[in-house]
Amino acid sequence: MPSVAIDCFGLKASVTSAHAWLNEQTGAPIIPAHTEPLANGRYRLVFHPKIETAGRTYQQIAQACWNSFEPYVRKNPAPWLWMYKHWRYNRPRPIGPIRFTRERMADSTNKLARPNWFGENVT
């Protein structure tokens, strides 16, 4: 399932479009929800309004889902955790050929050397 780019806190972020695809395939509604931590290790489940999907693209559906979450994340960001790199989105741009030379490779390997747990430099 391809990802789509959405606006997230003013930045472009890469997110899944699986929920839009499932909606298209099954007709199941998209009802976003999130949990809020409570005392004693309990959580409250909060449902958001149903996302209207008719005539929308996967990107527009994903953006609508995020728009329902963003106010809650802004209000209380501490419990939120994303498990992968959403910020890896880069807009397409032409690049030229990358040339690797022996000197450039040697320089890059020196930058990768770092001390291990025992203080020894490793590459």
Short mmCIF file of N, CA, C and O in Angstrom, two decimals:
data_model
loop_
_atom_site.label_atom_id
_atom_site.label_comp_id
_atom_site.label_asym_id
_atom_site.label_seq_id
_atom_site.Cartn_x
_atom_site.Cartn_y
_atom_site.Cartn_z
N MET A 1 0.85 -1.17 0.00
CA MET A 1 0.00 0.00 0.00
C MET A 1 0.90 1.24 0.00
O MET A 1 1.73 1.39 0.89
N PRO A 2 0.75 2.10 -0.98
CA PRO A 2 1.61 3.28 -1.04
C PRO A 2 1.26 4.28 0.06
O PRO A 2 0.12 4.35 0.52
N SER A 3 2.27 5.05 0.45
CA SER A 3 2.02 6.11 1.41
C SER A 3 1.63 7.38 0.67
O SER A 3 1.79 7.48 -0.55
N VAL A 4 1.10 8.33 1.40
CA VAL A 4 0.73 9.62 0.83
C VAL A 4 1.34 10.70 1.70
O VAL A 4 1.63 10.48 2.88
N ALA A 5 1.55 11.87 1.13
CA ALA A 5 2.11 13.00 1.87
C ALA A 5 0.97 13.88 2.38
O ALA A 5 0.07 14.24 1.62
N ILE A 6 1.02 14.19 3.67
CA ILE A 6 0.02 15.08 4.26
C ILE A 6 0.74 16.22 4.98
O ILE A 6 1.93 16.14 5.25
N ASP A 7 0.00 17.27 5.29
CA ASP A 7 0.52 18.36 6.10
C ASP A 7 0.29 18.02 7.56
O ASP A 7 -0.84 17.77 7.98
N CYS A 8 1.37 18.01 8.33
CA CYS A 8 1.32 17.59 9.71
C CYS A 8 2.15 18.57 10.54
O CYS A 8 3.36 18.63 10.37
N PHE A 9 1.51 19.36 11.37
CA PHE A 9 2.19 20.40 12.14
C PHE A 9 2.98 21.35 11.24
O PHE A 9 4.05 21.82 11.59
N GLY A 10 2.46 21.61 10.06
CA GLY A 10 3.12 22.53 9.14
C GLY A 10 4.23 21.90 8.32
O GLY A 10 4.89 22.60 7.55
N LEU A 11 4.47 20.62 8.47
CA LEU A 11 5.50 19.91 7.70
C LEU A 11 4.84 18.82 6.87
O LEU A 11 3.75 18.37 7.17
N LYS A 12 5.52 18.40 5.84
CA LYS A 12 5.05 17.25 5.07
C LYS A 12 5.44 15.99 5.80
O LYS A 12 6.55 15.87 6.32
N ALA A 13 4.52 15.05 5.88
CA ALA A 13 4.78 13.77 6.53
C ALA A 13 4.25 12.65 5.64
O ALA A 13 3.27 12.82 4.93
N SER A 14 4.91 11.52 5.69
CA SER A 14 4.52 10.36 4.91
C SER A 14 3.70 9.43 5.79
O SER A 14 4.15 9.01 6.86
N VAL A 15 2.45 9.13 5.37
CA VAL A 15 1.57 8.28 6.16
C VAL A 15 0.92 7.23 5.27
O VAL A 15 0.88 7.36 4.04
N THR A 16 0.37 6.22 5.88
CA THR A 16 -0.29 5.15 5.13
C THR A 16 -1.62 5.63 4.53
O THR A 16 -2.25 6.53 5.06
N SER A 17 -2.00 4.97 3.46
CA SER A 17 -3.32 5.23 2.87
C SER A 17 -4.18 3.97 2.96
O SER A 17 -5.20 3.86 2.28
N ALA A 18 -3.78 3.03 3.82
CA ALA A 18 -4.48 1.75 3.94
C ALA A 18 -5.94 1.92 4.35
O ALA A 18 -6.82 1.22 3.85
N HIS A 19 -6.21 2.85 5.24
CA HIS A 19 -7.58 3.04 5.70
C HIS A 19 -8.47 3.54 4.55
O HIS A 19 -9.63 3.14 4.44
N ALA A 20 -7.94 4.39 3.67
CA ALA A 20 -8.71 4.86 2.52
C ALA A 20 -8.96 3.71 1.54
O ALA A 20 -10.06 3.58 0.98
N TRP A 21 -7.96 2.86 1.35
CA TRP A 21 -8.11 1.71 0.45
C TRP A 21 -9.15 0.73 1.00
O TRP A 21 -10.01 0.24 0.25
N LEU A 22 -9.08 0.45 2.31
CA LEU A 22 -10.07 -0.46 2.91
C LEU A 22 -11.48 0.11 2.79
O LEU A 22 -12.43 -0.63 2.52
N ASN A 23 -11.63 1.40 2.98
CA ASN A 23 -12.93 2.05 2.82
C ASN A 23 -13.43 1.88 1.40
O ASN A 23 -14.60 1.55 1.18
N GLU A 24 -12.55 2.06 0.43
CA GLU A 24 -12.93 1.92 -0.98
C GLU A 24 -13.33 0.48 -1.31
O GLU A 24 -14.30 0.26 -2.03
N GLN A 25 -12.60 -0.48 -0.76
CA GLN A 25 -12.85 -1.89 -1.05
C GLN A 25 -14.09 -2.45 -0.35
O GLN A 25 -14.78 -3.29 -0.90
N THR A 26 -14.34 -1.99 0.88
CA THR A 26 -15.39 -2.61 1.69
C THR A 26 -16.58 -1.70 1.96
O THR A 26 -17.64 -2.20 2.35
N GLY A 27 -16.40 -0.40 1.82
CA GLY A 27 -17.46 0.54 2.16
C GLY A 27 -17.57 0.79 3.66
O GLY A 27 -18.47 1.51 4.11
N ALA A 28 -16.66 0.20 4.44
CA ALA A 28 -16.67 0.41 5.89
C ALA A 28 -16.35 1.88 6.19
O ALA A 28 -15.47 2.46 5.56
N PRO A 29 -17.06 2.48 7.13
CA PRO A 29 -16.78 3.88 7.46
C PRO A 29 -15.43 4.03 8.15
O PRO A 29 -14.93 3.09 8.77
N ILE A 30 -14.85 5.21 8.04
CA ILE A 30 -13.61 5.53 8.75
C ILE A 30 -14.00 6.41 9.93
O ILE A 30 -14.46 7.54 9.75
N ILE A 31 -13.82 5.87 11.12
CA ILE A 31 -14.12 6.59 12.34
C ILE A 31 -12.84 6.64 13.18
O ILE A 31 -12.50 5.67 13.87
N PRO A 32 -12.09 7.74 13.09
CA PRO A 32 -10.85 7.83 13.87
C PRO A 32 -11.14 7.78 15.38
O PRO A 32 -12.21 8.19 15.83
N ALA A 33 -10.17 7.29 16.11
CA ALA A 33 -10.28 7.22 17.56
C ALA A 33 -8.88 7.32 18.15
O ALA A 33 -7.89 7.01 17.49
N HIS A 34 -8.81 7.78 19.38
CA HIS A 34 -7.54 7.78 20.10
C HIS A 34 -7.82 7.45 21.57
O HIS A 34 -8.96 7.48 22.01
N THR A 35 -6.76 7.12 22.28
CA THR A 35 -6.91 6.84 23.70
C THR A 35 -6.20 7.92 24.50
O THR A 35 -5.23 8.52 24.04
N GLU A 36 -6.71 8.16 25.70
CA GLU A 36 -6.12 9.11 26.64
C GLU A 36 -5.82 8.37 27.93
O GLU A 36 -6.68 7.68 28.45
N PRO A 37 -4.58 8.53 28.44
CA PRO A 37 -4.25 7.82 29.68
C PRO A 37 -5.01 8.41 30.87
O PRO A 37 -5.21 9.60 30.99
N LEU A 38 -5.45 7.51 31.77
CA LEU A 38 -6.12 7.88 33.00
C LEU A 38 -5.30 7.36 34.18
O LEU A 38 -4.28 6.70 34.00
N ALA A 39 -5.75 7.64 35.37
CA ALA A 39 -5.07 7.15 36.57
C ALA A 39 -5.13 5.63 36.64
O ALA A 39 -6.00 5.00 36.03
N ASN A 40 -4.23 5.05 37.38
CA ASN A 40 -4.20 3.60 37.64
C ASN A 40 -3.99 2.77 36.38
O ASN A 40 -4.48 1.65 36.29
N GLY A 41 -3.32 3.31 35.36
CA GLY A 41 -3.02 2.54 34.15
C GLY A 41 -4.20 2.30 33.24
O GLY A 41 -4.14 1.44 32.37
N ARG A 42 -5.27 3.03 33.42
CA ARG A 42 -6.46 2.89 32.57
C ARG A 42 -6.41 3.90 31.45
O ARG A 42 -5.65 4.86 31.48
N TYR A 43 -7.26 3.69 30.43
CA TYR A 43 -7.33 4.58 29.27
C TYR A 43 -8.78 4.88 28.92
O TYR A 43 -9.66 4.05 29.12
N ARG A 44 -8.99 6.05 28.36
CA ARG A 44 -10.31 6.44 27.84
C ARG A 44 -10.21 6.38 26.31
O ARG A 44 -9.28 6.90 25.72
N LEU A 45 -11.17 5.74 25.67
CA LEU A 45 -11.23 5.66 24.22
C LEU A 45 -12.14 6.79 23.72
O LEU A 45 -13.30 6.88 24.12
N VAL A 46 -11.59 7.66 22.87
CA VAL A 46 -12.32 8.82 22.36
C VAL A 46 -12.53 8.64 20.85
O VAL A 46 -11.55 8.51 20.10
N PHE A 47 -13.78 8.62 20.42
CA PHE A 47 -14.10 8.49 19.00
C PHE A 47 -14.26 9.88 18.39
O PHE A 47 -14.84 10.77 19.00
N HIS A 48 -13.77 10.04 17.18
CA HIS A 48 -13.89 11.28 16.43
C HIS A 48 -15.06 11.14 15.44
O HIS A 48 -15.52 10.03 15.17
N PRO A 49 -15.50 12.25 14.87
CA PRO A 49 -16.57 12.15 13.86
C PRO A 49 -16.13 11.32 12.65
O PRO A 49 -14.95 11.28 12.30
N LYS A 50 -17.09 10.68 12.03
CA LYS A 50 -16.85 9.87 10.83
C LYS A 50 -16.24 10.75 9.74
O LYS A 50 -16.63 11.90 9.54
N ILE A 51 -15.27 10.18 9.01
CA ILE A 51 -14.63 10.89 7.89
C ILE A 51 -15.47 10.69 6.64
O ILE A 51 -15.78 9.55 6.27
N GLU A 52 -15.86 11.76 6.02
CA GLU A 52 -16.59 11.68 4.75
C GLU A 52 -15.59 11.36 3.64
O GLU A 52 -14.62 12.08 3.46
N THR A 53 -15.84 10.30 2.90
CA THR A 53 -14.88 9.83 1.90
C THR A 53 -15.37 9.97 0.47
O THR A 53 -14.57 9.84 -0.46
N ALA A 54 -16.64 10.24 0.26
CA ALA A 54 -17.19 10.29 -1.10
C ALA A 54 -16.48 11.34 -1.94
O ALA A 54 -16.38 12.51 -1.56
N GLY A 55 -15.95 10.90 -3.08
CA GLY A 55 -15.31 11.81 -4.02
C GLY A 55 -13.94 12.30 -3.60
O GLY A 55 -13.37 13.19 -4.23
N ARG A 56 -13.36 11.74 -2.55
CA ARG A 56 -12.05 12.17 -2.07
C ARG A 56 -10.95 11.20 -2.50
O ARG A 56 -11.18 10.00 -2.63
N THR A 57 -9.75 11.73 -2.65
CA THR A 57 -8.58 10.90 -2.96
C THR A 57 -8.04 10.29 -1.66
O THR A 57 -8.41 10.70 -0.56
N TYR A 58 -7.15 9.32 -1.80
CA TYR A 58 -6.51 8.71 -0.64
C TYR A 58 -5.80 9.79 0.18
O TYR A 58 -5.84 9.78 1.41
N GLN A 59 -5.13 10.69 -0.49
CA GLN A 59 -4.39 11.75 0.21
C GLN A 59 -5.36 12.63 1.00
O GLN A 59 -5.11 12.98 2.15
N GLN A 60 -6.49 12.99 0.41
CA GLN A 60 -7.46 13.84 1.09
C GLN A 60 -8.08 13.13 2.30
O GLN A 60 -8.32 13.75 3.33
N ILE A 61 -8.30 11.84 2.18
CA ILE A 61 -8.84 11.06 3.29
C ILE A 61 -7.82 10.99 4.42
O ILE A 61 -8.15 11.20 5.60
N ALA A 62 -6.56 10.70 4.08
CA ALA A 62 -5.51 10.64 5.10
C ALA A 62 -5.36 12.00 5.78
O ALA A 62 -5.18 12.07 7.00
N GLN A 63 -5.44 13.08 5.01
CA GLN A 63 -5.33 14.42 5.59
C GLN A 63 -6.49 14.69 6.53
O GLN A 63 -6.30 15.24 7.62
N ALA A 64 -7.70 14.29 6.15
CA ALA A 64 -8.87 14.49 7.01
C ALA A 64 -8.71 13.72 8.32
O ALA A 64 -9.07 14.23 9.40
N CYS A 65 -8.18 12.51 8.25
CA CYS A 65 -7.95 11.73 9.48
C CYS A 65 -6.95 12.45 10.38
O CYS A 65 -7.18 12.60 11.58
N TRP A 66 -5.84 12.90 9.79
CA TRP A 66 -4.85 13.61 10.61
C TRP A 66 -5.44 14.89 11.20
O TRP A 66 -5.19 15.22 12.36
N ASN A 67 -6.23 15.60 10.41
CA ASN A 67 -6.83 16.84 10.90
C ASN A 67 -7.71 16.60 12.13
O ASN A 67 -7.87 17.47 12.97
N SER A 68 -8.29 15.39 12.23
CA SER A 68 -9.10 15.08 13.41
C SER A 68 -8.21 14.80 14.63
O SER A 68 -8.64 15.01 15.76
N PHE A 69 -6.96 14.33 14.42
CA PHE A 69 -6.05 14.03 15.53
C PHE A 69 -5.22 15.22 15.99
O PHE A 69 -4.94 15.36 17.17
N GLU A 70 -4.80 16.05 15.05
CA GLU A 70 -3.81 17.09 15.38
C GLU A 70 -4.20 17.96 16.56
O GLU A 70 -3.34 18.24 17.42
N PRO A 71 -5.44 18.41 16.71
CA PRO A 71 -5.76 19.24 17.89
C PRO A 71 -5.51 18.52 19.21
O PRO A 71 -5.06 19.14 20.18
N TYR A 72 -5.76 17.22 19.26
CA TYR A 72 -5.53 16.46 20.48
C TYR A 72 -4.04 16.30 20.77
O TYR A 72 -3.61 16.35 21.91
N VAL A 73 -3.26 16.08 19.72
CA VAL A 73 -1.81 15.95 19.89
C VAL A 73 -1.22 17.27 20.35
O VAL A 73 -0.37 17.32 21.23
N ARG A 74 -1.67 18.37 19.76
CA ARG A 74 -1.18 19.70 20.17
C ARG A 74 -1.53 19.99 21.64
O ARG A 74 -0.73 20.56 22.37
N LYS A 75 -2.71 19.59 22.06
CA LYS A 75 -3.17 19.86 23.42
C LYS A 75 -2.36 19.07 24.44
O LYS A 75 -2.03 19.59 25.51
N ASN A 76 -2.04 17.82 24.13
CA ASN A 76 -1.32 16.96 25.07
C ASN A 76 -0.39 16.02 24.30
O ASN A 76 -0.74 14.86 24.05
N PRO A 77 0.80 16.48 23.93
CA PRO A 77 1.69 15.67 23.08
C PRO A 77 2.39 14.52 23.80
O PRO A 77 2.85 13.58 23.16
N ALA A 78 2.46 14.54 25.11
CA ALA A 78 3.25 13.55 25.85
C ALA A 78 2.90 12.10 25.54
O ALA A 78 3.79 11.28 25.37
N PRO A 79 1.62 11.71 25.47
CA PRO A 79 1.34 10.28 25.26
C PRO A 79 1.47 9.81 23.81
O PRO A 79 1.28 8.63 23.54
N TRP A 80 1.79 10.68 22.88
CA TRP A 80 1.83 10.30 21.47
C TRP A 80 3.20 9.77 21.09
O TRP A 80 4.23 10.35 21.42
N LEU A 81 3.21 8.68 20.35
CA LEU A 81 4.45 8.07 19.89
C LEU A 81 4.23 7.50 18.50
O LEU A 81 3.30 6.72 18.29
N TRP A 82 5.07 7.92 17.57
CA TRP A 82 5.02 7.34 16.23
C TRP A 82 6.17 6.38 16.10
O TRP A 82 7.31 6.71 16.43
N MET A 83 5.89 5.20 15.60
CA MET A 83 6.87 4.12 15.59
C MET A 83 7.75 4.07 14.35
O MET A 83 8.57 3.19 14.23
N TYR A 84 7.58 4.97 13.43
CA TYR A 84 8.46 4.99 12.27
C TYR A 84 8.64 6.41 11.80
O TYR A 84 8.02 7.33 12.31
N LYS A 85 9.50 6.61 10.82
CA LYS A 85 9.91 7.95 10.40
C LYS A 85 8.88 8.60 9.48
O LYS A 85 8.97 8.50 8.26
N HIS A 86 7.91 9.28 10.06
CA HIS A 86 6.92 10.00 9.27
C HIS A 86 7.55 11.18 8.53
O HIS A 86 7.05 11.62 7.52
N TRP A 87 8.61 11.72 9.07
CA TRP A 87 9.19 12.94 8.52
C TRP A 87 10.17 12.65 7.39
O TRP A 87 10.84 13.53 6.92
N ARG A 88 10.22 11.43 6.91
CA ARG A 88 11.16 11.08 5.85
C ARG A 88 10.71 11.58 4.47
O ARG A 88 11.41 11.44 3.50
N TYR A 89 9.51 12.11 4.38
CA TYR A 89 8.99 12.57 3.09
C TYR A 89 9.89 13.64 2.51
O TYR A 89 10.22 14.61 3.16
N ASN A 90 10.30 13.45 1.29
CA ASN A 90 11.06 14.45 0.54
C ASN A 90 10.34 14.68 -0.77
O ASN A 90 10.02 13.72 -1.47
N ARG A 91 10.16 15.93 -1.13
CA ARG A 91 9.50 16.20 -2.40
C ARG A 91 10.40 15.72 -3.53
O ARG A 91 11.63 15.79 -3.43
N PRO A 92 9.82 15.23 -4.60
CA PRO A 92 10.63 14.75 -5.72
C PRO A 92 11.47 15.90 -6.31
O PRO A 92 10.98 17.01 -6.45
N ARG A 93 12.70 15.61 -6.57
CA ARG A 93 13.56 16.61 -7.19
C ARG A 93 14.60 15.88 -8.03
O ARG A 93 15.03 14.78 -7.67
N PRO A 94 14.98 16.47 -9.13
CA PRO A 94 15.98 15.81 -9.98
C PRO A 94 17.35 15.85 -9.31
O PRO A 94 17.71 16.83 -8.67
N ILE A 95 18.06 14.75 -9.42
CA ILE A 95 19.43 14.72 -8.91
C ILE A 95 20.34 14.22 -10.02
O ILE A 95 19.93 13.49 -10.91
N GLY A 96 21.56 14.64 -9.95
CA GLY A 96 22.54 14.21 -10.93
C GLY A 96 23.19 12.91 -10.48
O GLY A 96 22.89 12.38 -9.42
N PRO A 97 24.10 12.40 -11.28
CA PRO A 97 24.79 11.17 -10.90
C PRO A 97 25.65 11.40 -9.66
O PRO A 97 26.21 12.46 -9.46
N ILE A 98 25.71 10.39 -8.80
CA ILE A 98 26.54 10.46 -7.60
C ILE A 98 27.84 9.75 -7.91
O ILE A 98 27.84 8.59 -8.32
N ARG A 99 28.92 10.45 -7.72
CA ARG A 99 30.23 9.87 -8.01
C ARG A 99 30.97 9.58 -6.72
O ARG A 99 31.12 10.46 -5.88
N PHE A 100 31.37 8.33 -6.56
CA PHE A 100 32.13 7.94 -5.38
C PHE A 100 33.59 7.78 -5.79
O PHE A 100 33.91 7.08 -6.73
N THR A 101 34.44 8.44 -5.07
CA THR A 101 35.88 8.31 -5.29
C THR A 101 36.48 7.64 -4.08
O THR A 101 35.87 7.58 -3.00
N ARG A 102 37.68 7.14 -4.23
CA ARG A 102 38.36 6.48 -3.12
C ARG A 102 38.52 7.45 -1.95
O ARG A 102 38.30 7.10 -0.80
N GLU A 103 38.86 8.70 -2.24
CA GLU A 103 39.04 9.69 -1.18
C GLU A 103 37.71 9.98 -0.47
O GLU A 103 37.65 10.11 0.75
N ARG A 104 36.66 10.09 -1.24
CA ARG A 104 35.35 10.38 -0.64
C ARG A 104 34.90 9.22 0.23
O ARG A 104 34.35 9.43 1.32
N MET A 105 35.10 8.00 -0.22
CA MET A 105 34.72 6.84 0.58
C MET A 105 35.55 6.78 1.86
O MET A 105 35.03 6.49 2.93
N ALA A 106 36.85 7.06 1.77
CA ALA A 106 37.70 7.04 2.96
C ALA A 106 37.24 8.10 3.95
O ALA A 106 37.19 7.86 5.16
N ASP A 107 36.88 9.27 3.44
CA ASP A 107 36.42 10.35 4.31
C ASP A 107 35.12 9.95 5.00
O ASP A 107 34.94 10.20 6.19
N SER A 108 34.20 9.30 4.28
CA SER A 108 32.91 8.94 4.89
C SER A 108 33.08 7.84 5.92
O SER A 108 32.37 7.82 6.91
N THR A 109 34.01 6.92 5.72
CA THR A 109 34.19 5.86 6.71
C THR A 109 34.78 6.41 7.99
O THR A 109 34.47 5.94 9.08
N ASN A 110 35.62 7.44 7.88
CA ASN A 110 36.18 8.04 9.10
C ASN A 110 35.08 8.71 9.93
O ASN A 110 35.13 8.71 11.14
N LYS A 111 34.08 9.26 9.28
CA LYS A 111 32.99 9.91 9.99
C LYS A 111 32.11 8.88 10.70
O LYS A 111 31.44 9.21 11.66
N LEU A 112 32.12 7.64 10.21
CA LEU A 112 31.29 6.61 10.81
C LEU A 112 31.94 5.97 12.03
O LEU A 112 31.27 5.29 12.79
N ALA A 113 33.26 6.18 12.19
CA ALA A 113 33.93 5.58 13.35
C ALA A 113 33.39 6.22 14.62
O ALA A 113 33.26 7.43 14.72
N ARG A 114 33.07 5.39 15.59
CA ARG A 114 32.52 5.88 16.85
C ARG A 114 32.94 4.92 17.95
O ARG A 114 33.15 3.74 17.71
N PRO A 115 33.01 5.40 19.18
CA PRO A 115 33.40 4.49 20.26
C PRO A 115 32.28 3.50 20.59
O PRO A 115 31.11 3.85 20.55
N ASN A 116 32.67 2.25 20.87
CA ASN A 116 31.68 1.27 21.32
C ASN A 116 31.52 1.39 22.84
O ASN A 116 32.02 2.33 23.45
N TRP A 117 30.87 0.43 23.46
CA TRP A 117 30.63 0.50 24.91
C TRP A 117 31.92 0.48 25.71
O TRP A 117 31.96 0.92 26.85
N PHE A 118 32.98 -0.06 25.11
CA PHE A 118 34.24 -0.18 25.82
C PHE A 118 35.17 0.98 25.52
O PHE A 118 36.31 1.01 25.95
N GLY A 119 34.73 1.97 24.73
CA GLY A 119 35.54 3.14 24.41
C GLY A 119 36.45 2.93 23.22
O GLY A 119 37.26 3.80 22.89
N GLU A 120 36.36 1.77 22.55
CA GLU A 120 37.19 1.50 21.39
C GLU A 120 36.50 2.04 20.15
O GLU A 120 35.29 1.92 20.01
N ASN A 121 37.25 2.67 19.23
CA ASN A 121 36.65 3.15 17.99
C ASN A 121 36.33 1.99 17.08
O ASN A 121 37.16 1.11 16.85
N VAL A 122 35.11 1.97 16.57
CA VAL A 122 34.68 0.94 15.65
C VAL A 122 34.10 1.60 14.42
O VAL A 122 33.67 2.75 14.45
N THR A 123 34.10 0.90 13.31
CA THR A 123 33.52 1.44 12.08
C THR A 123 32.27 0.69 11.73
O THR A 123 32.00 -0.37 12.21
#
